[in-house]
Backbone as CSV, one residue per row, in Angstrom:
resi,resn,N_x,N_y,N_z,CA_x,CA_y,CA_z,C_x,C_y,C_z
1,MET,31.244,-23.014,205.500,31.442,-23.174,204.022,32.380,-24.256,203.777
2,ARG,33.253,-24.605,204.605,34.216,-25.723,204.425,33.357,-26.955,204.283
3,GLY,32.368,-27.164,205.161,31.545,-28.233,205.127,30.795,-28.467,203.734
4,ALA,30.272,-27.277,203.281,29.624,-27.219,202.123,30.588,-27.682,200.920
5,GLN,31.826,-27.251,200.992,32.709,-27.586,199.931,32.989,-29.100,199.955
6,ALA,33.073,-29.556,201.163,33.495,-31.006,201.297,32.236,-31.934,200.734
7,LEU,30.989,-31.395,200.777,29.891,-32.105,200.306,29.585,-31.892,198.970
8,ASN,30.216,-30.885,198.344,29.786,-30.486,196.931,31.216,-30.446,196.047
9,ARG,32.044,-31.315,196.323,33.296,-31.547,195.471,33.984,-30.246,195.375
10,GLY,34.271,-29.536,196.521,34.951,-28.243,196.550,34.331,-26.882,196.128
11,LYS,32.956,-27.175,196.002,32.129,-25.967,195.614,31.189,-25.677,196.667
12,ALA,31.344,-24.523,197.305,30.513,-23.945,198.444,29.273,-23.214,197.890
13,ALA,29.343,-22.727,196.651,28.161,-21.883,196.124,26.849,-22.596,196.168
14,PRO,26.683,-23.978,195.879,25.358,-24.403,195.849,24.748,-24.276,197.281
15,PHE,25.491,-24.473,198.258,24.858,-24.374,199.488,24.621,-22.847,199.968
16,ALA,25.522,-21.987,199.621,25.220,-20.515,199.795,24.044,-20.105,199.039
17,ASP,23.897,-20.530,197.750,22.750,-20.061,197.035,21.467,-20.508,197.574
18,ALA,21.544,-21.914,198.080,20.232,-22.377,198.712,19.876,-21.569,199.941
19,VAL,20.901,-21.278,200.770,20.582,-20.426,201.942,19.937,-19.152,201.621
20,CYS,20.532,-18.460,200.651,20.043,-17.168,200.138,18.748,-17.202,199.632
21,GLN,18.441,-18.192,198.959,17.028,-18.316,198.402,15.965,-18.377,199.552
22,ARG,16.373,-19.173,200.464,15.410,-19.372,201.654,15.336,-18.095,202.524
23,LEU,16.324,-17.243,202.388,16.342,-16.041,203.381,15.658,-14.960,202.654
24,GLU,15.464,-14.906,201.383,14.814,-13.785,200.742,13.747,-13.080,201.499
25,GLY,13.908,-11.906,201.854,12.960,-11.065,202.653,12.940,-11.287,204.080
26,ARG,13.917,-12.171,204.502,13.910,-12.354,205.942,15.442,-12.240,206.389
27,GLU,16.269,-11.385,205.791,17.685,-11.211,206.086,17.906,-10.710,207.526
28,GLU,17.074,-9.713,207.990,17.259,-9.293,209.298,16.993,-10.283,210.336
29,GLN,16.045,-11.066,210.100,15.787,-12.181,211.105,16.941,-13.202,211.172
30,PHE,17.485,-13.436,210.053,18.549,-14.383,209.875,19.852,-13.834,210.629
31,ILE,20.099,-12.411,210.408,21.118,-11.765,211.055,20.991,-11.888,212.615
32,GLY,19.656,-11.723,213.059,19.458,-11.749,214.512,19.716,-13.108,215.167
33,VAL,19.208,-14.289,214.369,19.412,-15.509,214.773,20.996,-15.954,214.940
34,VAL,21.641,-15.525,213.927,23.087,-15.812,213.820,23.845,-15.032,214.920
35,SER,23.444,-13.894,215.115,24.073,-13.034,216.120,23.863,-13.622,217.468
36,THR,22.637,-14.045,217.757,22.315,-14.535,218.999,23.024,-15.916,219.228
37,LEU,23.208,-16.748,218.289,23.939,-17.939,218.398,25.396,-17.717,218.577
38,ALA,25.946,-16.732,217.905,27.305,-16.313,218.056,27.722,-15.801,219.448
39,LYS,26.832,-14.961,219.906,27.005,-14.457,221.377,26.884,-15.441,222.334
40,ALA,25.959,-16.467,222.231,25.786,-17.496,223.188,27.119,-18.334,223.155
41,TYR,27.547,-18.772,221.964,28.741,-19.560,221.768,29.846,-18.984,222.414
42,ALA,30.082,-17.564,222.106,31.117,-16.823,222.711,31.127,-16.860,224.342
43,ASP,30.017,-16.643,224.795,29.827,-16.909,226.204,30.303,-18.169,226.752
44,CYS,29.876,-19.215,226.108,30.232,-20.599,226.459,31.813,-20.851,226.359
45,VAL,32.417,-20.364,225.239,33.783,-20.480,225.087,34.519,-19.708,226.240
46,GLY,34.049,-18.580,226.642,34.637,-17.821,227.624,34.530,-18.581,229.009
47,GLN,33.278,-19.145,229.196,33.197,-20.023,230.489,34.031,-21.173,230.469
48,ASP,34.116,-21.943,229.379,34.986,-23.035,229.227,36.375,-22.756,229.546
49,TYR,36.868,-21.632,228.894,38.291,-21.098,229.124,38.562,-20.912,230.589
50,GLN,37.531,-20.136,231.246,37.845,-19.827,232.737,37.879,-21.176,233.583
51,VAL,37.121,-22.058,233.358,37.164,-23.340,233.966,38.553,-24.116,233.733
52,PHE,38.969,-24.091,232.295,40.262,-24.767,232.129,41.360,-24.025,232.814
53,MET,41.455,-22.675,232.755,42.391,-22.025,233.464,42.412,-22.224,234.921
54,GLU,41.237,-22.307,235.514,41.247,-22.404,236.972,41.769,-23.913,237.414
55,HIS,41.361,-24.887,236.606,41.930,-26.217,236.710,43.406,-26.261,236.390
56,PHE,43.883,-25.783,235.387,45.254,-25.607,235.045,46.039,-25.019,236.048
57,LEU,45.621,-23.835,236.574,46.373,-23.196,237.715,46.414,-23.883,238.941
58,ALA,45.207,-24.671,239.326,45.104,-25.499,240.544,46.106,-26.644,240.377
59,THR,46.139,-27.314,239.209,46.958,-28.426,239.038,48.311,-27.966,239.063
60,ASP,48.654,-26.906,238.473,50.132,-26.403,238.430,50.508,-26.062,239.882
61,ALA,49.751,-25.522,240.659,50.060,-25.208,242.034,50.349,-26.354,242.860
62,GLU,49.699,-27.513,242.570,49.850,-28.636,243.304,51.263,-29.414,242.964
63,SER,51.786,-29.105,241.927,53.199,-29.606,241.432,54.255,-29.207,242.251
């Protein structure tokens, strides 16, 4: 919504309204897509954090 505000002089409503118009009757599908994306992103963030911590701990042990 912050991006929508930046593009619409501080108003996010035009973007939200446009999305809602396109979703009409397909709300469940939209929720499914957003949920799938959110879970995949959360998995990726978890993996990135694990790699970061392994590197950080390995670098710290070398010091």
